[in-house]
Structures are given as C-alpha cells and as structure tokens.
XYZ file of N, CA and C in Angstrom:
600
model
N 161.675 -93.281 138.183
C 162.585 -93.435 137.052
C 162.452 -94.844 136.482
N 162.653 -94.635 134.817
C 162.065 -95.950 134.870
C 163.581 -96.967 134.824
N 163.459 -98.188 134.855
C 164.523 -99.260 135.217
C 165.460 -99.248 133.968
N 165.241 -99.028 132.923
C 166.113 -99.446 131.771
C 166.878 -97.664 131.584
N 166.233 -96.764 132.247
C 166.846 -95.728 131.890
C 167.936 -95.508 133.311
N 167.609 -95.827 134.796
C 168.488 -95.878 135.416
C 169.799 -97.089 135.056
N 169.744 -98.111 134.472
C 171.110 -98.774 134.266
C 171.726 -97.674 133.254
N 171.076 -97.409 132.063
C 171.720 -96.773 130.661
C 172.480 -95.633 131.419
N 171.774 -94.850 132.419
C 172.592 -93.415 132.627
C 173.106 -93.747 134.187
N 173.675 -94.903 134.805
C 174.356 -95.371 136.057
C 175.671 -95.422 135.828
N 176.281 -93.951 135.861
C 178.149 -93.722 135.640
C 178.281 -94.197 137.154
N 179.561 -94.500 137.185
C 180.369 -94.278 138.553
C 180.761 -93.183 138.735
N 180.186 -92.380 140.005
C 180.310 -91.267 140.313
C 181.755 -91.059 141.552
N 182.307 -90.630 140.594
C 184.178 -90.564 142.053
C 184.111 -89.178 142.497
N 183.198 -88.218 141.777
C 183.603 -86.846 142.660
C 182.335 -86.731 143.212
N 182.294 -86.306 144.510
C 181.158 -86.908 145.289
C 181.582 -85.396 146.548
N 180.315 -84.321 146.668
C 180.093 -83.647 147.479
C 180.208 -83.654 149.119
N 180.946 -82.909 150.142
C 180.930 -83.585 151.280
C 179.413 -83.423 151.841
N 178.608 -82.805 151.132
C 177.395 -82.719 151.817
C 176.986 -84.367 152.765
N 176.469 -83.970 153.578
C 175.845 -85.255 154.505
C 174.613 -85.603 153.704
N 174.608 -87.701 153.902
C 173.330 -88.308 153.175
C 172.494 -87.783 154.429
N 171.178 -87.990 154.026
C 170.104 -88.174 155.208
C 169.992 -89.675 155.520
N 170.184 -90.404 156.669
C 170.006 -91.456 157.214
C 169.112 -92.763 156.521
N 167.957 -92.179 156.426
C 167.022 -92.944 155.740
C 167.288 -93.128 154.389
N 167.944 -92.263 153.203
C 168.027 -93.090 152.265
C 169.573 -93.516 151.974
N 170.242 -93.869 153.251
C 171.389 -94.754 153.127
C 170.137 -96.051 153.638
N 169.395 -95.807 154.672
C 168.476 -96.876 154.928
C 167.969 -97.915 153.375
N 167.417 -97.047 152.875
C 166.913 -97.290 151.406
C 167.839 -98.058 150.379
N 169.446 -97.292 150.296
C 170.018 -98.505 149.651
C 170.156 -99.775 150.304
N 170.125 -99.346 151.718
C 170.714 -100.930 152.134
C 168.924 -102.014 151.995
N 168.173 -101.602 152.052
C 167.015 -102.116 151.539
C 166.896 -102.418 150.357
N 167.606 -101.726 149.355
C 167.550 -102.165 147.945
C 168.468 -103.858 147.584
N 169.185 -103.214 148.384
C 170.581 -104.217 148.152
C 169.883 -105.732 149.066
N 169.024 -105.703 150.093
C 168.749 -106.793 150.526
C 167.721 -107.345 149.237
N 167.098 -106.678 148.444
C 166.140 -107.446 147.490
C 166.581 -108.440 146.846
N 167.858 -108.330 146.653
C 168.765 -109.479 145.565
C 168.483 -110.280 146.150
N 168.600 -111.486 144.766
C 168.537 -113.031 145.425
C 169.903 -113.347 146.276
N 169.730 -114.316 146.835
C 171.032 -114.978 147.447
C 171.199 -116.550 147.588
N 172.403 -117.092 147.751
C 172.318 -118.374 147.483
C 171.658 -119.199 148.503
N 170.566 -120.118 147.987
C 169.886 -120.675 148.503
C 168.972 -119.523 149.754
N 169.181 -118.295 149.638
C 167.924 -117.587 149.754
C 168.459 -117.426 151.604
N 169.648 -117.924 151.567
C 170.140 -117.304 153.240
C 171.018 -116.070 153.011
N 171.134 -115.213 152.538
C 170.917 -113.843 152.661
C 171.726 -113.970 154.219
N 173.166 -114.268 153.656
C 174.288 -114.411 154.022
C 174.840 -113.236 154.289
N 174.141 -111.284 154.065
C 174.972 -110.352 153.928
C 175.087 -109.486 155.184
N 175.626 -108.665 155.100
C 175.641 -107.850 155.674
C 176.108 -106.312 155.456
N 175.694 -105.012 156.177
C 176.451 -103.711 155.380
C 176.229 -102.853 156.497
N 177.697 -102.720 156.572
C 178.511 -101.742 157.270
C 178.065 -100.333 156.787
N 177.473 -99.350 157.199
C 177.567 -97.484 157.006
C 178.393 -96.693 157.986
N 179.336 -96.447 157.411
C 180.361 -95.874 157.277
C 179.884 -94.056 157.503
N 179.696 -93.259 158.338
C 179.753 -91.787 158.404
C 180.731 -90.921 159.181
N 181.654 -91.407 160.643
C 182.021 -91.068 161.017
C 183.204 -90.028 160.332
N 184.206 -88.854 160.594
C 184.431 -88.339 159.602
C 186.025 -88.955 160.572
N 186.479 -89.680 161.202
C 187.925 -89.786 161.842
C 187.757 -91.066 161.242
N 186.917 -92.332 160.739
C 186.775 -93.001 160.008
C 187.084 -93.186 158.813
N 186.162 -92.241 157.893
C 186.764 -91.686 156.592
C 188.077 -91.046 156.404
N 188.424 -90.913 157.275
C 190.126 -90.840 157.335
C 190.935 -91.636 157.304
N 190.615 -92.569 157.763
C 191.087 -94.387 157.961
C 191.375 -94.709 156.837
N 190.418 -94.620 156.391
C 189.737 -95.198 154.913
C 190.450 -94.609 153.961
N 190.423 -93.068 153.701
C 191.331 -92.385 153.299
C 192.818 -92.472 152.950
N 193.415 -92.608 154.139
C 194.851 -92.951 154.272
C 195.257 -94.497 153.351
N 194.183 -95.391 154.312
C 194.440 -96.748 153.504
C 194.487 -96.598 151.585
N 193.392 -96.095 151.415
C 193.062 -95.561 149.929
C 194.487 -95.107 149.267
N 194.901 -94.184 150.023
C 196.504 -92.904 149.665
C 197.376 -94.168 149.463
N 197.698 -94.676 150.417
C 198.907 -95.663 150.948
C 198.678 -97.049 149.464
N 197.244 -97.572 149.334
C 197.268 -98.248 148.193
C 197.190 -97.794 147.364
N 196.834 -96.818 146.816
C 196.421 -96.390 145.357
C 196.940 -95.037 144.620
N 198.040 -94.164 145.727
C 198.661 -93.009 145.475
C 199.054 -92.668 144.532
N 199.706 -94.200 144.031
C 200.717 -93.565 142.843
C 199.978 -94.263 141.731
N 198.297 -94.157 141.641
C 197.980 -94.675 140.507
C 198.027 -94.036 139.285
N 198.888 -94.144 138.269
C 199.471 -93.126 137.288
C 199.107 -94.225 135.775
N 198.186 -95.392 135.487
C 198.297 -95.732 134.635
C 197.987 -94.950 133.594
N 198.795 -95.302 132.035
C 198.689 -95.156 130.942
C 197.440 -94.755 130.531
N 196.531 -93.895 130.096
C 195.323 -93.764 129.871
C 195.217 -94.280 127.858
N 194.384 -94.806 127.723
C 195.057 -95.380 125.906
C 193.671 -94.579 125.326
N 192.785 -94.415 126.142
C 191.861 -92.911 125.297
C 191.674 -91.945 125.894
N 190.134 -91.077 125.524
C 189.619 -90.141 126.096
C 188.832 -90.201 127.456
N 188.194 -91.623 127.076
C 187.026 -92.032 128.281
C 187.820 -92.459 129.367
N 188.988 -93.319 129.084
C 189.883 -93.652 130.084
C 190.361 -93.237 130.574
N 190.760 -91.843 129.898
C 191.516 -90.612 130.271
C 190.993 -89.891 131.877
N 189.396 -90.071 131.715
C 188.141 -89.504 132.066
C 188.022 -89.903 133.405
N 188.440 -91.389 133.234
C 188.106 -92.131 134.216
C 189.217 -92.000 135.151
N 190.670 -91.903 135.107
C 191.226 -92.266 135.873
C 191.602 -90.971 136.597
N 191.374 -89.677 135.529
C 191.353 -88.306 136.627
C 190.252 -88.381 137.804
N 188.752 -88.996 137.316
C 187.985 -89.361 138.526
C 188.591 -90.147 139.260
N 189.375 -91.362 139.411
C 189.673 -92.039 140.109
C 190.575 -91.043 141.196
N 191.571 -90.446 140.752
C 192.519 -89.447 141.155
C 191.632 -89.089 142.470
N 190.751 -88.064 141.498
C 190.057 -87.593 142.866
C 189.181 -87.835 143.790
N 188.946 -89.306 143.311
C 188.314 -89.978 144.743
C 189.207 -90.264 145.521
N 190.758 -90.373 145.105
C 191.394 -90.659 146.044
C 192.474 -89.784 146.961
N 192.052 -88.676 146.646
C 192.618 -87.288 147.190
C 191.655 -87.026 147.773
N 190.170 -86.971 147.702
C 189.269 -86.044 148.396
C 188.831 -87.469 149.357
N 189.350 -88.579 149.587
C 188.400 -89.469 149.903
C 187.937 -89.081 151.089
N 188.465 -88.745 152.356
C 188.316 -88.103 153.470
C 186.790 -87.228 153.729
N 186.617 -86.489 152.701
C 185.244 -85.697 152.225
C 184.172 -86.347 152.098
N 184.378 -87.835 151.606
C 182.921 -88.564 151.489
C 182.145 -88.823 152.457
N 180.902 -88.132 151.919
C 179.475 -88.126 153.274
C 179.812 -89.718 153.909
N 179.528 -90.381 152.984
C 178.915 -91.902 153.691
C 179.796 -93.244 152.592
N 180.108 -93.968 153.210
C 180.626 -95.832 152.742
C 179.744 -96.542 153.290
N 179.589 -97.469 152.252
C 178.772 -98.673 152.538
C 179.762 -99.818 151.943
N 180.151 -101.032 153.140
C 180.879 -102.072 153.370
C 179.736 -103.048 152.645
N 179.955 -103.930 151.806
C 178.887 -104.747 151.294
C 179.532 -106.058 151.655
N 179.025 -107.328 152.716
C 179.847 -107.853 153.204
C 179.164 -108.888 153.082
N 179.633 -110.475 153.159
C 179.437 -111.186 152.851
C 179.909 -113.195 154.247
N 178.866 -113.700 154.388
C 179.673 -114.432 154.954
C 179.845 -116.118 153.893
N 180.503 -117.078 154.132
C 181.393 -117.356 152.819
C 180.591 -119.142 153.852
N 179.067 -119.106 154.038
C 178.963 -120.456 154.454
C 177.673 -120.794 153.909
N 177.588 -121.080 152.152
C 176.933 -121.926 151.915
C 177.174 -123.225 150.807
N 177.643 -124.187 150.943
C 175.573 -124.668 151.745
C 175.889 -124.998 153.186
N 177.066 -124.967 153.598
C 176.879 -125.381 155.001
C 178.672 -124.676 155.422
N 178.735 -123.870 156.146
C 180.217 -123.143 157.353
C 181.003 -124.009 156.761
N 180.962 -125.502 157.189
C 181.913 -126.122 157.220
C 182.692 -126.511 155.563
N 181.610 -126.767 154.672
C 182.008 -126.942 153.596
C 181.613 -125.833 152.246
N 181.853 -124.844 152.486
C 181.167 -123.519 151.538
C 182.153 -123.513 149.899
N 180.758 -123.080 149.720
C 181.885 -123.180 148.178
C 181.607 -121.213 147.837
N 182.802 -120.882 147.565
C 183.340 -119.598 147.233
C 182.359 -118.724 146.673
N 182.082 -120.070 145.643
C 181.302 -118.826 144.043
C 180.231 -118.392 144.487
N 179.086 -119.131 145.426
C 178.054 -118.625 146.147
C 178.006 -117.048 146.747
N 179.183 -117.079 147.239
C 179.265 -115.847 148.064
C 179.502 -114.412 147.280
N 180.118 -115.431 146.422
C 180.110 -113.658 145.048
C 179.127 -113.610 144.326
N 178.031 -114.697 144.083
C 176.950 -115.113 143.622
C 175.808 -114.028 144.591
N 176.071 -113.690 145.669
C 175.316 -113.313 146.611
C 175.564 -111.540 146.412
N 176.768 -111.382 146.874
C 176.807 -110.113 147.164
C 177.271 -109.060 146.252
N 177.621 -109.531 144.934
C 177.653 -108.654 143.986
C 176.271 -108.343 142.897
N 175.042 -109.217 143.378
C 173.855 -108.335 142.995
C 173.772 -107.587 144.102
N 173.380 -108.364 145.190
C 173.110 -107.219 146.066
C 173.871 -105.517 146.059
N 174.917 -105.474 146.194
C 175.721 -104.587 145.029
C 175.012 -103.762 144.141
N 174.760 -104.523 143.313
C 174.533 -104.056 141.901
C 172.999 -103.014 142.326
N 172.205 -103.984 142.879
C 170.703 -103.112 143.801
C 170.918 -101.990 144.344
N 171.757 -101.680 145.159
C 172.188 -100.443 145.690
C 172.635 -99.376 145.189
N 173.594 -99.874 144.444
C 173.848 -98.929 142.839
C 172.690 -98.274 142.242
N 171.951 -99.096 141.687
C 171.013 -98.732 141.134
C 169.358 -97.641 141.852
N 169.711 -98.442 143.094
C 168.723 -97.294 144.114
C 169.487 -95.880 143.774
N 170.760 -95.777 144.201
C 171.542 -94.689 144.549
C 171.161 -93.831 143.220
N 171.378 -94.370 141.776
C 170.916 -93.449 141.410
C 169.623 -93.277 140.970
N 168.196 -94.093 141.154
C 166.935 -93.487 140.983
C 166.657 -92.999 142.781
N 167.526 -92.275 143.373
C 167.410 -91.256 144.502
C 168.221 -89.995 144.094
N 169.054 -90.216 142.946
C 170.071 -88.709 142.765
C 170.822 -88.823 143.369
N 171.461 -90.105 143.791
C 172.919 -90.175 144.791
C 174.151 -90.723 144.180
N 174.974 -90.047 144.126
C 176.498 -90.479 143.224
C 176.871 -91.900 143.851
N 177.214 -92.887 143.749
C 177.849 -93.631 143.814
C 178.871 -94.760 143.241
N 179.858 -95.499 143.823
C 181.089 -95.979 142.405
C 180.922 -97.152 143.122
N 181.337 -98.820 142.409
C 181.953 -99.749 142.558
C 183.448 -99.930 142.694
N 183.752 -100.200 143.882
C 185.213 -100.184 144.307
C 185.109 -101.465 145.441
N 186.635 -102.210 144.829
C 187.169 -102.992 146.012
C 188.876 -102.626 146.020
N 188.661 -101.748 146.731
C 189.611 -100.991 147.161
C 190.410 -101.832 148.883
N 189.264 -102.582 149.280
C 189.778 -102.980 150.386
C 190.650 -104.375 150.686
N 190.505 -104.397 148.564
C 191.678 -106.012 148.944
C 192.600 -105.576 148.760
N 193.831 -106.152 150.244
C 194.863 -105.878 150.232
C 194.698 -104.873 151.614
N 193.721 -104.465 152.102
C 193.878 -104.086 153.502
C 192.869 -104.485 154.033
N 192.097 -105.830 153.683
C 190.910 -106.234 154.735
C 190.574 -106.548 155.945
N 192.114 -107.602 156.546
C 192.041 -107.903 157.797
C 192.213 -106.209 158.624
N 192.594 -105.272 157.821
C 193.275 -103.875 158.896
C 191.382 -103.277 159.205
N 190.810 -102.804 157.889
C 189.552 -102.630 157.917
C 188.483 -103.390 158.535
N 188.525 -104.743 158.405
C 187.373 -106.022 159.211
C 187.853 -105.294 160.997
N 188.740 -105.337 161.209
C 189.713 -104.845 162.655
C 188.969 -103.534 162.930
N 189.016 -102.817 162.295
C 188.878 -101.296 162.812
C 186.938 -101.151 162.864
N 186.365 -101.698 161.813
C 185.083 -102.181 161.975
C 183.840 -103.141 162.682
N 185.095 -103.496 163.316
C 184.737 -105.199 163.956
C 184.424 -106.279 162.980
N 184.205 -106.275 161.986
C 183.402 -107.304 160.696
C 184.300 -108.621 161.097
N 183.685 -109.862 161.576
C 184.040 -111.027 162.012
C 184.625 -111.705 160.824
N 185.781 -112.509 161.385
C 186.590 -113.584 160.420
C 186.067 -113.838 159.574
N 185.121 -114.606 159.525
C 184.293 -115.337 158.540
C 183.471 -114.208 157.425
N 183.779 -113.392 157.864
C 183.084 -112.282 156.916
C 184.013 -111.247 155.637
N 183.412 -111.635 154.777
C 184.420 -110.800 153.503
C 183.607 -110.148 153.095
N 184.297 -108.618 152.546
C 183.853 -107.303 152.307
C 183.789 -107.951 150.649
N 182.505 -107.713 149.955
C 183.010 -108.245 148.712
C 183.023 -106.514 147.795
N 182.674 -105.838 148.167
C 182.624 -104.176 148.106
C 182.557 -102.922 148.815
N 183.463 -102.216 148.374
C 183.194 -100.600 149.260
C 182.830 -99.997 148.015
N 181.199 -99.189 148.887
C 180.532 -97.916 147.793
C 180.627 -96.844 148.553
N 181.368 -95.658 148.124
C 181.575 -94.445 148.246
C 180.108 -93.764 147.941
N 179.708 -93.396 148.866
C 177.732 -92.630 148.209
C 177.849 -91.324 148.796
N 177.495 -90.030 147.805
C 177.316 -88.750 148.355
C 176.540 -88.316 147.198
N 176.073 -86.842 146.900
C 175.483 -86.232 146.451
C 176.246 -85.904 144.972
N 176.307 -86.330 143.949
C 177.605 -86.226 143.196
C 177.642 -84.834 142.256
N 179.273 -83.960 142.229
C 179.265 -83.137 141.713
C 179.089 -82.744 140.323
N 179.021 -84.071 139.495
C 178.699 -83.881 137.931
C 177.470 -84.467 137.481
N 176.945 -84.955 136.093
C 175.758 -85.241 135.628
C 175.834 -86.506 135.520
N 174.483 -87.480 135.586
C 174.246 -88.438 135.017
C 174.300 -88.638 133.561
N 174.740 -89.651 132.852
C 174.442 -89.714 131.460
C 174.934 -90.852 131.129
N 174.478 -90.925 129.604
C 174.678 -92.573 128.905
C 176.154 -93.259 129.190
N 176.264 -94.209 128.987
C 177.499 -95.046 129.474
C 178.080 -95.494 128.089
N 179.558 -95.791 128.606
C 180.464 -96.164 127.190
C 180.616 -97.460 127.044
N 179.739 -98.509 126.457
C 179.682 -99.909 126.371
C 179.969 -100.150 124.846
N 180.466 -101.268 124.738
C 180.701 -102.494 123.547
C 179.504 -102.252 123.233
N 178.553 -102.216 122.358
C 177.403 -102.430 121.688
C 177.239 -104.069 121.354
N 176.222 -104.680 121.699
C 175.759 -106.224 121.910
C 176.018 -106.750 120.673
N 176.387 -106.550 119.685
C 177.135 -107.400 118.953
C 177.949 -107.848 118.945
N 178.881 -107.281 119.928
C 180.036 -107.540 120.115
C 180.281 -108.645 121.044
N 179.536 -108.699 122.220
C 179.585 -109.420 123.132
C 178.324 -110.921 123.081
N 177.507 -110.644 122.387
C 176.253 -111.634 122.720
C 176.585 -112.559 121.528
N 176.654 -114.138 121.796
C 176.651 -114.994 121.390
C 175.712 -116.253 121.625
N 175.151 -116.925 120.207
C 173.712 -117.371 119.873
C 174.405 -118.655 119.743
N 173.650 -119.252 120.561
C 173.481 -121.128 120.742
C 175.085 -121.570 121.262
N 176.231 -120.877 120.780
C 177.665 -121.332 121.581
C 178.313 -119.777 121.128
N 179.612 -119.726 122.092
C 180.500 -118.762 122.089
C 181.244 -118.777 120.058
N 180.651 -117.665 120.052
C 180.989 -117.156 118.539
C 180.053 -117.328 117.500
N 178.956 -118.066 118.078
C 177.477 -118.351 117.246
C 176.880 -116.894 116.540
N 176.550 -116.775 115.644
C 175.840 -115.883 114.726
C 174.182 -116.229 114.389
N 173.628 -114.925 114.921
C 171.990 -115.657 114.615
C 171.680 -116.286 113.745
C-alpha cells in the first residue's frame, strides 16, 4: 500500500471484531513503532501486548468507570459518527482481540535531569508508526489515552515501572467497518508561509 494512501484512508477504528490477532503481526506493529526516531536516538520505549481476556476486562471496567457517561453534545454529523464509535468501544471493550501499551521512560538527556517534551517527542511517533502498520496489514486500530487518570492502577496490574509513562493505549483487532478518506481542514486553512498568518 502505498504511504500517502495509507495516512489519507487511516480512520480510527472503535468497532473492532473479537476475532484473535495472529502474534506476529502484533510483532510487526511493535516493529513498526520501534522505526521512529527518538530523542537523542535512546529509544527510551517500550510496549506492553495486552491479550489476556480477564485483562481486557480490567481494562474494560476501568474504561466503563471513566468514560460511561460519555454523552457529549455532538455539533455535527461526523461528530455525531464519532462519538457513537466511541460508545461502542466502550461497551464492547472487553471483546478486543489485543492492546498495545505504548510506553515511555521520561530520562533524557540524563534520569536525573529529563526534560518532559522529549518523551512525547519519542513516543507519539512511535505511535503514529504502528497506526499506520495496522492499517497497511488490514488491522482496525484507534488512538486513545484513556489511561490518564488510572495509570498508577494499570502500571500496577502490568508491572510497568515508576519511571515509566504510558503515553498511549491502541485498541487493535480486525475492524468491523471500511477504511476510507478522513475529515480534515483542507491546508489552507492550517499552513502558514514565513510566520503564523503569512499568505504565499
């Protein structure tokens, strides 16, 4: 597939089949996701796979308990779209084949004195790589940090050490609807030439 057509048609996929991944290409995202650069190239990450199904229950519950009564205002159609998917990722979450913990440790340039932005600098391409494997393999997957606000309970139940922050949970299964184009601002809107508000 070629690269500019997997970003254009890379939805977040929330309704997601309980079918089981095959091992190896959860292997594969987490290989994708190591390609990203990282700061100063120490590849600081780490990723948790998530299959057990008394696990995904964990996960589940936590999900229910934070996000149950998510009832916002929808102000269109697409939004509309989106938040019934959200719904049912968070009713069926229990069902999902496989999670991937995208984790991060928060020490560069040096443990003692780390500066923050590095670490999101790090692990939200890596992120972004995995995404993008997932779907030139045909695998549904969403961007969610669903786990702030229950991290120390999750780092606990996972073992993931102090020093280590989840900077994402990806929900990955076989997904029950289609790929297709995405609903973006069109680059006029957003791209600005020589300073913020510049016109070519």
């Amino acid at each position: 597939m070629d690269l500019f057509e997997a970003m254009d048609t890379n939805r977040a996929m929330r309704r997601l089949k309980p079918d089981p991944v095959p091992r190896e290409l959860l292997e594969k995202l987490v290989h994708a996701a190591t390609r990203a650069p990282s700061a100063g190239n120490t590849q600081h990450w780490g990723f948790v796979v998530v299959t057990n199904r008394e696990d995904m229950q964990f996960l589940a519950d936590i999900l229910q308990r934070r996000m149950g009564q998510f009832s916002r205002e929808a102000e269109n159609d697409a939004q509309g779209r989106m938040m019934r998917a959200v719904r049912y990722l968070i009713t069926h979450f229990h069902e999902t084949p496989a999670v991937i913990f995208c984790c991060i440790r928060n020490a560069y340039p040096t443990a003692e004195r780390p500066i923050s932005a590095t670490m999101w600098s790090t692990i939200f391409p890596a992120t972004q790589n995995l995404l993008l494997a997932a779907r030139g393999l045909g695998l549904g997957a969403a961007m969610t940090t669903f786990q702030a606000g229950a991290e120390d309970e999750i780092k606990a139940r996972f073992g993931i050490p102090d020093d280590v922050y989840i900077g994402s949970t990806i929900p990955v299964g076989w997904p029950m609807g289609r790929f297709g184009p995405l609903g973006r601002k069109p680059i006029d809107e957003v791209l600005h030439w020589e300073r913020w508000g510049g016109d070519a």
